[in-house]
mmCIF file of C-alpha atoms in Angstrom:
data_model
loop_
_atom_site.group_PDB
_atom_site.id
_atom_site.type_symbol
_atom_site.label_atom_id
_atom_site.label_comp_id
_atom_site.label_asym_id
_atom_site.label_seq_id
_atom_site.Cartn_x
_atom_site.Cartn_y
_atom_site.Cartn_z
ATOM 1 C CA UNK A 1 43.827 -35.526 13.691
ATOM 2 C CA UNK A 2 44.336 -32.152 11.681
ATOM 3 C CA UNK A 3 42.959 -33.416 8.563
ATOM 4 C CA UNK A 4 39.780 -34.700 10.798
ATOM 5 C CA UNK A 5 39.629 -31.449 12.260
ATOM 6 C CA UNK A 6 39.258 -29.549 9.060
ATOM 7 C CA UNK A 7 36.945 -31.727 8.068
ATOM 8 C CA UNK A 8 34.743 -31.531 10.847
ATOM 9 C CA UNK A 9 35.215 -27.708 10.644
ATOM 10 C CA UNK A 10 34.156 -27.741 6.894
ATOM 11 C CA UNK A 11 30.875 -29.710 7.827
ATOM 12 C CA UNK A 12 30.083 -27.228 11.027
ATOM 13 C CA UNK A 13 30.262 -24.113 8.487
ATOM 14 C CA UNK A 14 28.198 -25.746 5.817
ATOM 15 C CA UNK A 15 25.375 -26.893 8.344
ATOM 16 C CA UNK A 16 25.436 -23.336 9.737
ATOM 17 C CA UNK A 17 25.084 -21.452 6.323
ATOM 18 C CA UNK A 18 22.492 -24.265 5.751
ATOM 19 C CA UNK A 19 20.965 -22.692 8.997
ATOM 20 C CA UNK A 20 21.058 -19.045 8.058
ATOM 21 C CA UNK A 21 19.750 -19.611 4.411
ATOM 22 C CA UNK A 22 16.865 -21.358 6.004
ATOM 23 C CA UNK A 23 16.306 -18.549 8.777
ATOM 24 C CA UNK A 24 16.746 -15.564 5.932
ATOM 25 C CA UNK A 25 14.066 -17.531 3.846
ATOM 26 C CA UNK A 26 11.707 -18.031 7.318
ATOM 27 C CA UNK A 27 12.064 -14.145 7.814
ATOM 28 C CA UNK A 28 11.314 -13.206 4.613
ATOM 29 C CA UNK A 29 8.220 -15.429 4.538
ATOM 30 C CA UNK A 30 7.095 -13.893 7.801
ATOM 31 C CA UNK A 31 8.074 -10.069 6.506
ATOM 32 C CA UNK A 32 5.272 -10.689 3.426
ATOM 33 C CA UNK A 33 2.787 -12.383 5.804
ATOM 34 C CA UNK A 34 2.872 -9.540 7.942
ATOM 35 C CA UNK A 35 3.167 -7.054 4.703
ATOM 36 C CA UNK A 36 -0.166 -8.792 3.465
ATOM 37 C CA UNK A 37 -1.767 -8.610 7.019
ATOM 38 C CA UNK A 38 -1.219 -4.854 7.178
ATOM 39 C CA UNK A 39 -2.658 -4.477 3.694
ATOM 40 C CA UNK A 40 -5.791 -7.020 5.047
ATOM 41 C CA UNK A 41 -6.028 -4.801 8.067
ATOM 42 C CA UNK A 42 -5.463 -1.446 6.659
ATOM 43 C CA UNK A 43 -8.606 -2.438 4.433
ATOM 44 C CA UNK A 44 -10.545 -3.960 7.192
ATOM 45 C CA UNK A 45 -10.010 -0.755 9.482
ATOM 46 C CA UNK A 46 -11.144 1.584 6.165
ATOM 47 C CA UNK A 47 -14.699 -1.202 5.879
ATOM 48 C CA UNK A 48 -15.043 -1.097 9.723
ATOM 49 C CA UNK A 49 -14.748 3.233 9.890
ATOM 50 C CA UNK A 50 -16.929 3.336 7.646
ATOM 51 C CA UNK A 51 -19.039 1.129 8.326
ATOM 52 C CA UNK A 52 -19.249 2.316 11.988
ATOM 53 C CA UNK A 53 -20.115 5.396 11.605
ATOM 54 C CA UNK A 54 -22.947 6.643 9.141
ATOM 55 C CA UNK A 55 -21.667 10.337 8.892
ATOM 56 C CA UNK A 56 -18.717 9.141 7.882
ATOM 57 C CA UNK A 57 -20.114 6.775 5.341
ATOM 58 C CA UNK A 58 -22.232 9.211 3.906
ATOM 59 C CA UNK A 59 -19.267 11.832 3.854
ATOM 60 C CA UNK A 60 -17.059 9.338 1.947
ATOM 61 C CA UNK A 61 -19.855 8.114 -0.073
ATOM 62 C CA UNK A 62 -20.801 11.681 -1.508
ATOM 63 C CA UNK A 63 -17.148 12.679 -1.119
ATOM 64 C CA UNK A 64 -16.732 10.310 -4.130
ATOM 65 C CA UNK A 65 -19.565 10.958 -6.126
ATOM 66 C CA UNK A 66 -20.585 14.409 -5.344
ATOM 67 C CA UNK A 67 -17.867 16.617 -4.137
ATOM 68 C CA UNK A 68 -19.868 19.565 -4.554
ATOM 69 C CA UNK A 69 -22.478 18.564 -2.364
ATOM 70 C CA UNK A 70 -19.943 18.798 0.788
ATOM 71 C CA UNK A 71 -19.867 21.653 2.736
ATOM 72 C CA UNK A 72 -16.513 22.826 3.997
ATOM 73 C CA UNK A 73 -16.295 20.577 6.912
ATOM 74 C CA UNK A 74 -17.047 17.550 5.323
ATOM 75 C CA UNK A 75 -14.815 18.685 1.825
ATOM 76 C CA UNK A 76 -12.242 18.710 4.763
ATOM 77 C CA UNK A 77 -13.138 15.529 6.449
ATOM 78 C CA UNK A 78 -13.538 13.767 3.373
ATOM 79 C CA UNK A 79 -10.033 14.762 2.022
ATOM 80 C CA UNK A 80 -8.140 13.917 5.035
ATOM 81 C CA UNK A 81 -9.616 10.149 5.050
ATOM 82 C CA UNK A 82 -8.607 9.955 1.551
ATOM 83 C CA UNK A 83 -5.019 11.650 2.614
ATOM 84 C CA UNK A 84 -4.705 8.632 4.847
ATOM 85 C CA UNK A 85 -5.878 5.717 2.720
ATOM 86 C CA UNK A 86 -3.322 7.432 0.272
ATOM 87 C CA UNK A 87 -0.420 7.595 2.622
ATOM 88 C CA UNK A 88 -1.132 3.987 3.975
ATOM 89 C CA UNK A 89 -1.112 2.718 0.495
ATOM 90 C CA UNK A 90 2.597 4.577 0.078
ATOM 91 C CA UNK A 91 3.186 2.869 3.428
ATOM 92 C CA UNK A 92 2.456 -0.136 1.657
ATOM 93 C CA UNK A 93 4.795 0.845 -1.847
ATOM 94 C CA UNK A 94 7.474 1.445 0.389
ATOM 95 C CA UNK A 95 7.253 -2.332 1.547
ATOM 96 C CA UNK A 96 6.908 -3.444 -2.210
ATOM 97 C CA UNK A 97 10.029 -1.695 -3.344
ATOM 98 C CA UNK A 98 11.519 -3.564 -0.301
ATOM 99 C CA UNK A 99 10.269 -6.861 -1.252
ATOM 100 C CA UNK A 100 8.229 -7.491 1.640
ATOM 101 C CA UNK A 101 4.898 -6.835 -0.395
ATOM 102 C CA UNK A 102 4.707 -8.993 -3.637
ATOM 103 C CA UNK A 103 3.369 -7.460 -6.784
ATOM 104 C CA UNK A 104 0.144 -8.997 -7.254
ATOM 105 C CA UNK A 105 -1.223 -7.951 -4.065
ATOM 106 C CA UNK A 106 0.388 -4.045 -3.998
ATOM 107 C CA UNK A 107 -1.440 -3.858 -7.560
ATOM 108 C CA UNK A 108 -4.706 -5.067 -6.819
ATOM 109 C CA UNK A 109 -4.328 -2.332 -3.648
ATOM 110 C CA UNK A 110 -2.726 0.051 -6.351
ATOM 111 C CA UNK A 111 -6.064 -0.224 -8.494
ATOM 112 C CA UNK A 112 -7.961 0.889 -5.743
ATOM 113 C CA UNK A 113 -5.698 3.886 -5.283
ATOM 114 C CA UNK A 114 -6.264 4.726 -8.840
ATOM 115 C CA UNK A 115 -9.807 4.545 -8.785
ATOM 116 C CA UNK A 116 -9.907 6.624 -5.801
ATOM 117 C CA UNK A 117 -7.679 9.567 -7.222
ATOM 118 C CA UNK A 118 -9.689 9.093 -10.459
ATOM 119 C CA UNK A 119 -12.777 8.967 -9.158
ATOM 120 C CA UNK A 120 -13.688 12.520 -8.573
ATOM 121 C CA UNK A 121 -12.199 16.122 -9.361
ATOM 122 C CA UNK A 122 -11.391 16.844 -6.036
ATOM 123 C CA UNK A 123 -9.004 13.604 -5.497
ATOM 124 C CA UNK A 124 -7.573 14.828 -8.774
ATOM 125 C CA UNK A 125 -6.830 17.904 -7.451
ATOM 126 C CA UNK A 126 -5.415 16.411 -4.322
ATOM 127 C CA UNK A 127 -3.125 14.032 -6.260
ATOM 128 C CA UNK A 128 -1.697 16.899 -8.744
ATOM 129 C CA UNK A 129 -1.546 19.391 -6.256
ATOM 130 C CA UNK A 130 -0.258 17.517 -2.891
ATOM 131 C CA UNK A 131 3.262 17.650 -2.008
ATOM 132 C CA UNK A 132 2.952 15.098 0.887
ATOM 133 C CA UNK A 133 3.979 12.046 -1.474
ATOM 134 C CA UNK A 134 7.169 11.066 -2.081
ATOM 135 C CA UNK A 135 8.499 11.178 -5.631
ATOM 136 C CA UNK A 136 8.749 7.267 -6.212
ATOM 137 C CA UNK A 137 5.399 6.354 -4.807
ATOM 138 C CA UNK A 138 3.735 9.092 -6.967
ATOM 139 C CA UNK A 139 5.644 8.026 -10.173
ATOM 140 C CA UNK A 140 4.554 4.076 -9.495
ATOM 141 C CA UNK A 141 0.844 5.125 -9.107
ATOM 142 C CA UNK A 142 0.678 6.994 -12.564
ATOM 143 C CA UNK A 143 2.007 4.143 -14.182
ATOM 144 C CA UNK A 144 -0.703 1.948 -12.900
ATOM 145 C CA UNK A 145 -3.057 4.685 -13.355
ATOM 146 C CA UNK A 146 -1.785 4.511 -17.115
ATOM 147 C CA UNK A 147 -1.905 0.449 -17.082
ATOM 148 C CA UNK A 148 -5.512 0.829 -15.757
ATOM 149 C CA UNK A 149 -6.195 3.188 -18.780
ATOM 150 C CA UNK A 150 -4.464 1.453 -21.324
ATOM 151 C CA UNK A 151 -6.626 -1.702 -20.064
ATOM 152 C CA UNK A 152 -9.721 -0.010 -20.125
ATOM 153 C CA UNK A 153 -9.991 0.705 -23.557
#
């Protein structure tokens, strides 16, 4: 009766760590579904703002390839919508380093970073100057921003 006991036993704690492997592996599909969906979303809410509104289009639209032509307001409205796509994208590097965001999509989402600091003096400025981003994130987007270089040429 023992020996069937610890057998039984044996069985029960297999089938449950057969259990919890599974449920880790559902969770973790679910963490970079939702990972991807906020990336999805973060974009479509960035399309949708801008295409909503057409001062705010034409603010981010000469914001990236006119500065200059911005008066003060709009230098400062156009900078804080870029401060905001760039903190959601270290939102989103924060999730990679955790493995809930797989490297194929936070580098396609990186190359639009890039582009956008690169795109203009004033995001250049921003980047070099702004204190708001944390250490790792800024590090991981001037690698891609050298990747993106080194590709280029």
């Amino acid at each position: 009766v023992s020996a069937i006991g610890e057998w039984l036993g044996t069985i029960i704690v297999i089938i449950t760590l057969m259990y919890l492997a599974r449920q880790v592996h559902l969770n973790t599909v679910t963490n970079r579904v939702a990972g991807i969906t906020g990336i999805a979303d973060a974009a479509r809410a960035i399309h949708f703002t801008l295409a909503g509104d057409r001062d705010t289009a034409r603010i981010f639209l000469v914001g990236i390839s006119n500065p200059d032509e911005l008066d003060e307001i709009d230098r400062g409205r156009f900078e804080l919508f870029m401060w905001g796509v760039l903190r959601q994208m270290e939102s989103f590097h924060f999730q990679y380093e955790q493995g809930i965001i797989d490297e194929a999509a936070m580098k396609a989402y990186a190359r639009l970073s890039v582009d956008l600091i690169n795109s203009n003096k004033l995001m250049q400025q921003h980047w070099q100057d702004s204190k708001d981003y944390s250490p790792a994130f800024k590090s991981w987007i001037e690698k891609q921003a050298a990747q993106v270089a080194r590709n280029s040429r």
